[in-house]
Short mmCIF file of C-alpha atoms in Angstrom, two decimals:
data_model
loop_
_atom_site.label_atom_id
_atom_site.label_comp_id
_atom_site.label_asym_id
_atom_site.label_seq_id
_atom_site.Cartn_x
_atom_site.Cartn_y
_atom_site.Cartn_z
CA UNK P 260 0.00 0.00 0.00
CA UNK P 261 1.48 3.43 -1.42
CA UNK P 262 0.74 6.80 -0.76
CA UNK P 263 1.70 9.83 -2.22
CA UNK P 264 4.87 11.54 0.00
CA UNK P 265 3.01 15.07 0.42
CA UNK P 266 -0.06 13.57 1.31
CA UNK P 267 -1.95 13.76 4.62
CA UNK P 268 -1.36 10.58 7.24
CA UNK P 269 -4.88 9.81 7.23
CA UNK P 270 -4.82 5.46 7.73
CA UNK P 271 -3.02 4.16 10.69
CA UNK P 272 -2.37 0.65 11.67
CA UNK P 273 -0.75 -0.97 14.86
CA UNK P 274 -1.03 -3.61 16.38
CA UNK P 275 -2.62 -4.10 20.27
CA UNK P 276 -0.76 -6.65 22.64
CA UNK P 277 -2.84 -9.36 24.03
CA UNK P 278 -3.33 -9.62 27.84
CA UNK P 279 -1.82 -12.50 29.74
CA UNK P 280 1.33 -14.38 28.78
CA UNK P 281 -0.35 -17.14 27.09
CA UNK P 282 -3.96 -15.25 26.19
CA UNK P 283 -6.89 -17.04 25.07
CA UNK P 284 -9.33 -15.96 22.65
CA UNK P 285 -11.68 -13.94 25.03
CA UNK P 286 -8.24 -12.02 26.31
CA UNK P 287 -7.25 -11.54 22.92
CA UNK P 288 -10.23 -9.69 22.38
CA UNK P 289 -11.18 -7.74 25.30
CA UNK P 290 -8.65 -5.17 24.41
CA UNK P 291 -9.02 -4.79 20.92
CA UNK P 292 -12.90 -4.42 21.50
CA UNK P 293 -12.73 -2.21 23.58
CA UNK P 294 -10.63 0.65 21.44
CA UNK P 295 -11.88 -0.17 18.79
CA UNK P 296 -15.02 1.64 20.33
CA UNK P 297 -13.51 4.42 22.13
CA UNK P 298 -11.20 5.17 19.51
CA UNK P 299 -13.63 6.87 16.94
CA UNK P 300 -14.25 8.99 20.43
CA UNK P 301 -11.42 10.25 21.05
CA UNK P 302 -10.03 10.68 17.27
CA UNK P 303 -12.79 11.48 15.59
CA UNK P 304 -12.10 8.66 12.66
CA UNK P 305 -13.23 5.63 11.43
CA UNK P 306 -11.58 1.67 13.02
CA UNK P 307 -11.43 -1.29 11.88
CA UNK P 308 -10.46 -4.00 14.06
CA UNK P 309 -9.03 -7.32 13.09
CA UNK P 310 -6.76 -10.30 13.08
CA UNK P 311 -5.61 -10.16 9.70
CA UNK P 312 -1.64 -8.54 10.06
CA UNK P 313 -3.09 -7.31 6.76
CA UNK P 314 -5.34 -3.83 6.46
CA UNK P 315 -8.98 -5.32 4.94
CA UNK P 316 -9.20 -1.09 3.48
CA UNK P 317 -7.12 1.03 1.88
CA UNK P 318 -9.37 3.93 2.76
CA UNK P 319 -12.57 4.99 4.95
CA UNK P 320 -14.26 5.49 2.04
CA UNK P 321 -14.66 1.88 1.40
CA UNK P 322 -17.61 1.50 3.97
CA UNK P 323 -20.13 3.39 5.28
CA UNK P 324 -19.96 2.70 9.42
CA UNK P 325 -17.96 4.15 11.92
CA UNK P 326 -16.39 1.28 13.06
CA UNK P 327 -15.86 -2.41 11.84
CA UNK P 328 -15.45 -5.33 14.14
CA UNK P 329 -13.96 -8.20 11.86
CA UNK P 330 -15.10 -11.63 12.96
CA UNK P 331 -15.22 -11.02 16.39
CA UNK P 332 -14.79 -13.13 19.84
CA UNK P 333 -18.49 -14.27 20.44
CA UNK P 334 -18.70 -11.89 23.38
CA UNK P 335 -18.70 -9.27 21.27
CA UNK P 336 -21.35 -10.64 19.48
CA UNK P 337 -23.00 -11.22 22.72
CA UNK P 338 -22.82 -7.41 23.89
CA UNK P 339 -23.36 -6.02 20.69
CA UNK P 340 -25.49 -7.56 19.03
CA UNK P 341 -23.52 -6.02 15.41
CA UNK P 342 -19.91 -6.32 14.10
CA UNK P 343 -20.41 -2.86 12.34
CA UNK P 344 -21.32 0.10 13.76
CA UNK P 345 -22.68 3.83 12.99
CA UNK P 346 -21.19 6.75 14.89
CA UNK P 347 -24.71 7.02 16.38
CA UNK P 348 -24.40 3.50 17.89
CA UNK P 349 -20.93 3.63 19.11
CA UNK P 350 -21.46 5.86 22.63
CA UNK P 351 -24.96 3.47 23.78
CA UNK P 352 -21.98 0.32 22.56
CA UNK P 353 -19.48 1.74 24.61
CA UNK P 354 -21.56 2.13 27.95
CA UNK P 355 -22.55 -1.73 27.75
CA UNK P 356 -19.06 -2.82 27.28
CA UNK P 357 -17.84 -1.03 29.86
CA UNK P 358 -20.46 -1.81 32.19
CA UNK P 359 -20.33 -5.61 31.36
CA UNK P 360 -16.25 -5.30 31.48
CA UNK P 361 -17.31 -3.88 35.23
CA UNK P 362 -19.37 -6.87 36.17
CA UNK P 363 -16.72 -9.44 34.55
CA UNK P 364 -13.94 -7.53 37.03
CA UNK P 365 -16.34 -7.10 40.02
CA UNK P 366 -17.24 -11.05 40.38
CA UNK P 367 -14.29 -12.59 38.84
CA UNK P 368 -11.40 -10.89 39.35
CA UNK P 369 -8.52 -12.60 41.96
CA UNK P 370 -5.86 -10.27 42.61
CA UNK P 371 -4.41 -8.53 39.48
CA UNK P 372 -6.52 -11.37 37.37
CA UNK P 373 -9.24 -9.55 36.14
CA UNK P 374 -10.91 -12.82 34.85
CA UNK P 375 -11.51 -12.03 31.73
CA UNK P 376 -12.52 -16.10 30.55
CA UNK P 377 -15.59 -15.53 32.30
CA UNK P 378 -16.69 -12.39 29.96
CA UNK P 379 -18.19 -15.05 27.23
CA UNK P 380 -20.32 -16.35 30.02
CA UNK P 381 -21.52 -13.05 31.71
CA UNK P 382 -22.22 -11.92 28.20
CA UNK P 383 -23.95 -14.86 27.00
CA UNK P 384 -26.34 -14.62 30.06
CA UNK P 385 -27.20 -11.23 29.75
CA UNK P 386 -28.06 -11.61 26.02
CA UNK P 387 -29.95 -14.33 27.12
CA UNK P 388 -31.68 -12.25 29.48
CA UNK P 389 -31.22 -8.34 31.09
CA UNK P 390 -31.80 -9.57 34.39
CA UNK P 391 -28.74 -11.60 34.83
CA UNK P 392 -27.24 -8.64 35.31
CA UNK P 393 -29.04 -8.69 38.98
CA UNK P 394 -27.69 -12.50 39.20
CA UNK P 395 -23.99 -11.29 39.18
CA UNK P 396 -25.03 -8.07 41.36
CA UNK P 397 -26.21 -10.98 43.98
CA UNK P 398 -23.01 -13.03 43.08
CA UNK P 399 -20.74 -9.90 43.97
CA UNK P 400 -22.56 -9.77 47.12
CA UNK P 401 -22.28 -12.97 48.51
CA UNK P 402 -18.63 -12.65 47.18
CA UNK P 403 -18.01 -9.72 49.68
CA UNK P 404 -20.01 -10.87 52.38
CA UNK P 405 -22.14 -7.62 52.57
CA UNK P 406 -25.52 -6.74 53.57
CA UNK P 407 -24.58 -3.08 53.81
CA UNK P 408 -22.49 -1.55 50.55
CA UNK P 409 -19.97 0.61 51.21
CA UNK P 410 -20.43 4.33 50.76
CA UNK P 411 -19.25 5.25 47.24
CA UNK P 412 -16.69 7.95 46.62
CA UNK P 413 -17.07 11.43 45.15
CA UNK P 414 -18.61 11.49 41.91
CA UNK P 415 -18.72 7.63 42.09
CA UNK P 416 -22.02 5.83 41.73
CA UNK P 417 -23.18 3.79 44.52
CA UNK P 418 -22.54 -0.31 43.71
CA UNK P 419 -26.44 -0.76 43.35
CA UNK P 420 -26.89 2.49 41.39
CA UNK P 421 -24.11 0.82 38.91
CA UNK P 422 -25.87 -2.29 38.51
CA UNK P 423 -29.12 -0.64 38.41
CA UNK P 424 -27.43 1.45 35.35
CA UNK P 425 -25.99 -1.19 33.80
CA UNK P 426 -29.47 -3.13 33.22
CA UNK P 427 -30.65 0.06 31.64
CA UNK P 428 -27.36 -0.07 29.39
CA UNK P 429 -27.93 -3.70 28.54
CA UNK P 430 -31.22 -2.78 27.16
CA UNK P 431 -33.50 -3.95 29.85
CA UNK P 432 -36.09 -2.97 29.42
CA UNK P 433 -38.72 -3.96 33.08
CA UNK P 434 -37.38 -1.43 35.02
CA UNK P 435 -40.54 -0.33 35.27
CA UNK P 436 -41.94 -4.11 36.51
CA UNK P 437 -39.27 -3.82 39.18
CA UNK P 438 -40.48 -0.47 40.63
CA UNK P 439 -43.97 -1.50 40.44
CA UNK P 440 -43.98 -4.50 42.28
CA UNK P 441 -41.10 -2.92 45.05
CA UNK P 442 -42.64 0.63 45.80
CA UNK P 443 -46.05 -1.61 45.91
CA UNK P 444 -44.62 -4.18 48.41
CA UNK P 445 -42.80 -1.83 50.49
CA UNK P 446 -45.71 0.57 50.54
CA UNK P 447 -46.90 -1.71 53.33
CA UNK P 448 -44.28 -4.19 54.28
CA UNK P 449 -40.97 -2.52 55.86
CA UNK P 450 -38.09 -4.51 56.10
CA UNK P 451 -36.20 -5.12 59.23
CA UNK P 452 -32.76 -4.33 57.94
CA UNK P 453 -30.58 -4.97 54.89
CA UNK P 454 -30.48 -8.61 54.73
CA UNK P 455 -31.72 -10.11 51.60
CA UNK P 456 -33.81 -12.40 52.79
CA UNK P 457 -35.63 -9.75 54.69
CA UNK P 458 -35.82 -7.31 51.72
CA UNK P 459 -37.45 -10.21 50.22
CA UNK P 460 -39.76 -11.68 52.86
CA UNK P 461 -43.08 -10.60 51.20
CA UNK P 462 -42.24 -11.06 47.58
CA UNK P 463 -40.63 -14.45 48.20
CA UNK P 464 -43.80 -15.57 50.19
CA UNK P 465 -46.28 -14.27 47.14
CA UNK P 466 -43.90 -15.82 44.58
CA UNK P 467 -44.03 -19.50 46.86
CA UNK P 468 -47.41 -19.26 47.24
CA UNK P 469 -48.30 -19.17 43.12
CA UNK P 470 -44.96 -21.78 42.44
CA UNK P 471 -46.47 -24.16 44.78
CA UNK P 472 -50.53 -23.77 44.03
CA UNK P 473 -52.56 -26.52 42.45
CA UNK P 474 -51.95 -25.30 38.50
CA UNK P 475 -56.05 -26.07 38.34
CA UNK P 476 -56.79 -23.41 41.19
CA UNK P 477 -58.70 -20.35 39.94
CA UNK P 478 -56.85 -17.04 39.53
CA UNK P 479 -59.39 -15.33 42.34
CA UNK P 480 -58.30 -17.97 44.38
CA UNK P 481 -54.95 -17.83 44.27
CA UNK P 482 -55.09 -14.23 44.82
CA UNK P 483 -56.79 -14.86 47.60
CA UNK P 484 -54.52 -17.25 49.21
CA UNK P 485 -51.89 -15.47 48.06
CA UNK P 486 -53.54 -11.66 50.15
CA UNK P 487 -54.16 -13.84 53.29
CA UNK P 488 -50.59 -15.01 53.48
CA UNK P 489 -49.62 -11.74 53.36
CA UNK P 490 -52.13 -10.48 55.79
CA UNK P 491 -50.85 -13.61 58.52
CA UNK P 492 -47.07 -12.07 57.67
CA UNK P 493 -47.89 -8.79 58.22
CA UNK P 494 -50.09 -9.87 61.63
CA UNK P 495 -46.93 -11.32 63.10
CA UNK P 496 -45.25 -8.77 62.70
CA UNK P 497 -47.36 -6.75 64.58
CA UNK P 498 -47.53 -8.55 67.39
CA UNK P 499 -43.50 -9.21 67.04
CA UNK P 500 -43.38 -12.67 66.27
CA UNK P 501 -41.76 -11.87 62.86
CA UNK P 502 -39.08 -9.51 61.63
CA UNK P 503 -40.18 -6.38 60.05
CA UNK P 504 -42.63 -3.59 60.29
CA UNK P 505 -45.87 -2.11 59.61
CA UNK P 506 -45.60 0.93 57.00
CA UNK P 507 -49.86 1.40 57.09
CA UNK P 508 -52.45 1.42 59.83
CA UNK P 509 -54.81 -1.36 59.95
CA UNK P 510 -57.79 1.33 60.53
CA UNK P 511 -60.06 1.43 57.47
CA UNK P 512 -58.60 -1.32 55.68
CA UNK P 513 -55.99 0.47 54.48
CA UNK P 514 -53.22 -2.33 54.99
CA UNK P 515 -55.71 -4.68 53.07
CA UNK P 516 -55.76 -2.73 50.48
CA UNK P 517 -52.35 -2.12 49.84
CA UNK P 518 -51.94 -6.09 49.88
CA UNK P 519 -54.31 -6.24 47.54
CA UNK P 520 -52.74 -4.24 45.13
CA UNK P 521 -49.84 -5.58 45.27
CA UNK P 522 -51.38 -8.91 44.91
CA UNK P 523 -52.58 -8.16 41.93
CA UNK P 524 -49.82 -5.97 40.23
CA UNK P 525 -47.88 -9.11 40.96
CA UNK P 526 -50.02 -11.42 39.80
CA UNK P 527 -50.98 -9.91 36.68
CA UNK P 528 -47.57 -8.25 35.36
CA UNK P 529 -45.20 -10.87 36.59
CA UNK P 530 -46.72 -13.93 36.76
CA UNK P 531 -49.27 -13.96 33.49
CA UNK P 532 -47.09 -11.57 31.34
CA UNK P 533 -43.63 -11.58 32.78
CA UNK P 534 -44.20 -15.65 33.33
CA UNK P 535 -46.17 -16.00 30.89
CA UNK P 536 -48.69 -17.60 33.30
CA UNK P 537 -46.00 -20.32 34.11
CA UNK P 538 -44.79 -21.73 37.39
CA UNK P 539 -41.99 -22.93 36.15
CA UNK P 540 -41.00 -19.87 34.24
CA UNK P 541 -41.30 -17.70 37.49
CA UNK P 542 -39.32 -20.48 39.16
CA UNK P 543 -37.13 -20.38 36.95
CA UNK P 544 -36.94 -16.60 37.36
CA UNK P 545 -37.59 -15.14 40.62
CA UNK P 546 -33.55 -15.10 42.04
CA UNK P 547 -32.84 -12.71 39.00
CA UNK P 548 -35.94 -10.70 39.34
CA UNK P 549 -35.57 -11.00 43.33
CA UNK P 550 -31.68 -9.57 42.99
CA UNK P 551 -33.50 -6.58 40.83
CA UNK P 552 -35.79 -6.03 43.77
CA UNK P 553 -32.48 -6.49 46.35
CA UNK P 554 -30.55 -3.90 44.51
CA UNK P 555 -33.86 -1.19 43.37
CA UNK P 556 -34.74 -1.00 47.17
CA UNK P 557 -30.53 -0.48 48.63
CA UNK P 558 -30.81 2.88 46.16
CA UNK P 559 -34.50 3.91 47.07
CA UNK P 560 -34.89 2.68 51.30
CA UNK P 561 -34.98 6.21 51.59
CA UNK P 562 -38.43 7.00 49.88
CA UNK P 563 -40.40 5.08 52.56
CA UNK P 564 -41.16 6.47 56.16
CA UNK P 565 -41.56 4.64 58.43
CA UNK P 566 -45.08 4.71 59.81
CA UNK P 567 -45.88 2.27 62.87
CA UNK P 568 -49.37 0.57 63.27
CA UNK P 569 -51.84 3.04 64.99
#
């Protein structure tokens, strides 16, 4: 390839050094990947990136995208979804790969390891479905021991906030079924502290209640064994025999009613459409969507008061 001596440097080509001393495919990759969206950024120009020691271009003109991914490591394929790219697409690209570069490090990495082997696998499941990205959130958790997160630094997003973001970045897109079924729960039920399992008390008991019902039982029954469940959990609590606390009076029936909202909000948007009216499905499920629930009510405890039973 030739170019005229006066002529502007417009094409470079270098080569990027694998990770590791003996990298595999996925290492070989993650760097590469990486620039080759940030790049355009940062330079404002067009990037291939490839294996081939031999430029697949002599010039930008030659395709239309912003940047070209040449048979890619399958992650790629995983986060992407495209091996070519528009300059429109590249910032939106750029967020998920970073974000799912954060998860790989925050779960797998040992030492100075960052575990990058893994990346295939967290990508894969998150392709698969958004809200394995609440699955490794749990995973990190259990990995650090915490119930409590620590307190972020300046201008640092909180480690739920991040996860929270990075299931918007992903392209997940029940956000919205999250919120609706948490600020619904905890409209009436108030956890006792920070453990999961208490965050979780009511929406695992709703969730146990439909997995292990008679598959012939009527909807308006199940709801309704599913609200006085709720109503026994929330009675022992008021009388102490359980963890937790009341967030609404009992006058008027306005603890009912919140149970019965949430009853049905669950029922209808998570079980019959989320579900898709399966048992197995939510089985299946529920620790992913539970971990969404875990990590949506860390950011927003705040939002409740507290109210004790009148």
């Amino acid at each position: 390839m030739e170019f005229e001596e006066n002529d502007l440097a417009t094409f470079y080509f270098c080569g990027i050094p694998t990770l590791g001393k003996k990298p595999t495919d996925t290492e070989s990759w993650v760097l590469p990947a990486f620039l080759g969206l940030l790049l355009p950024i940062v330079f404002n120009a067009k990037v291939v990136v490839t294996e081939s020691p031999i430029p697949l271009y002599s010039s930008g003109k030659e395709w239309r995208e912003t940047v070209i991914l040449d048979a890619p490591h399958s992650f790629v394929t995983h986060i992407l979804s495209t091996d070519k790219l528009r300059i429109d697409q590249i910032h939106p690209a750029l967020k998920r790969t970073a974000s799912l570069y954060d998860v790989n490090i925050d779960v797998f990495q040992e030492k100075t390891d960052p575990g990058w082997n893994h990346l295939n696998e967290v990508a894969r499941d998150v392709d698969t479905d958004a809200f394995y990205v609440f699955h490794y959130f749990a995973a990190l958790q259990r990995k650090k021991k915490w119930d409590n997160f620590p307190k972020p630094k300046e201008r640092e997003l909180s480690i739920p906030r991040r996860y929270l973001k990075t299931y918007e970045y992903v392209g997940g897109a029940n956000m919205s079924l999250i919120e609706g079924v948490a600020e619904r729960c905890f409209a009436f039920y108030g956890p006792s502290g920070f453990v999961t399992h208490a965050i979780l008390r009511a929406v695992t008991l709703i969730e146990d209640v439909i997995i292990n019902s008679d598959p012939k039982i009527s909807a308006d029954d199940l709801k309704y064994e599913a609200r006085g469940e709720l109503s026994n959990l929330m009675e022992r609590i008021g009388r102490d025999a359980a963890q937790g606390y009341r967030r609404l009076p009992l006058k008027d029936g306005v603890e009912a009613e919140a149970i019965r909202e949430f009853v049905e909000y669950f029922y209808n948007e998570v079980f019959l459409n989320y579900c898709e009216g399966e048992r197995a499905i939510l089985r299946d499920r529920k620790n992913r969507f539970n971990a969404g629930i875990t990590a949506w009510y860390h950011e927003n405890w705040r939002k409740f008061t507290r109210q004790k039973e009148d």
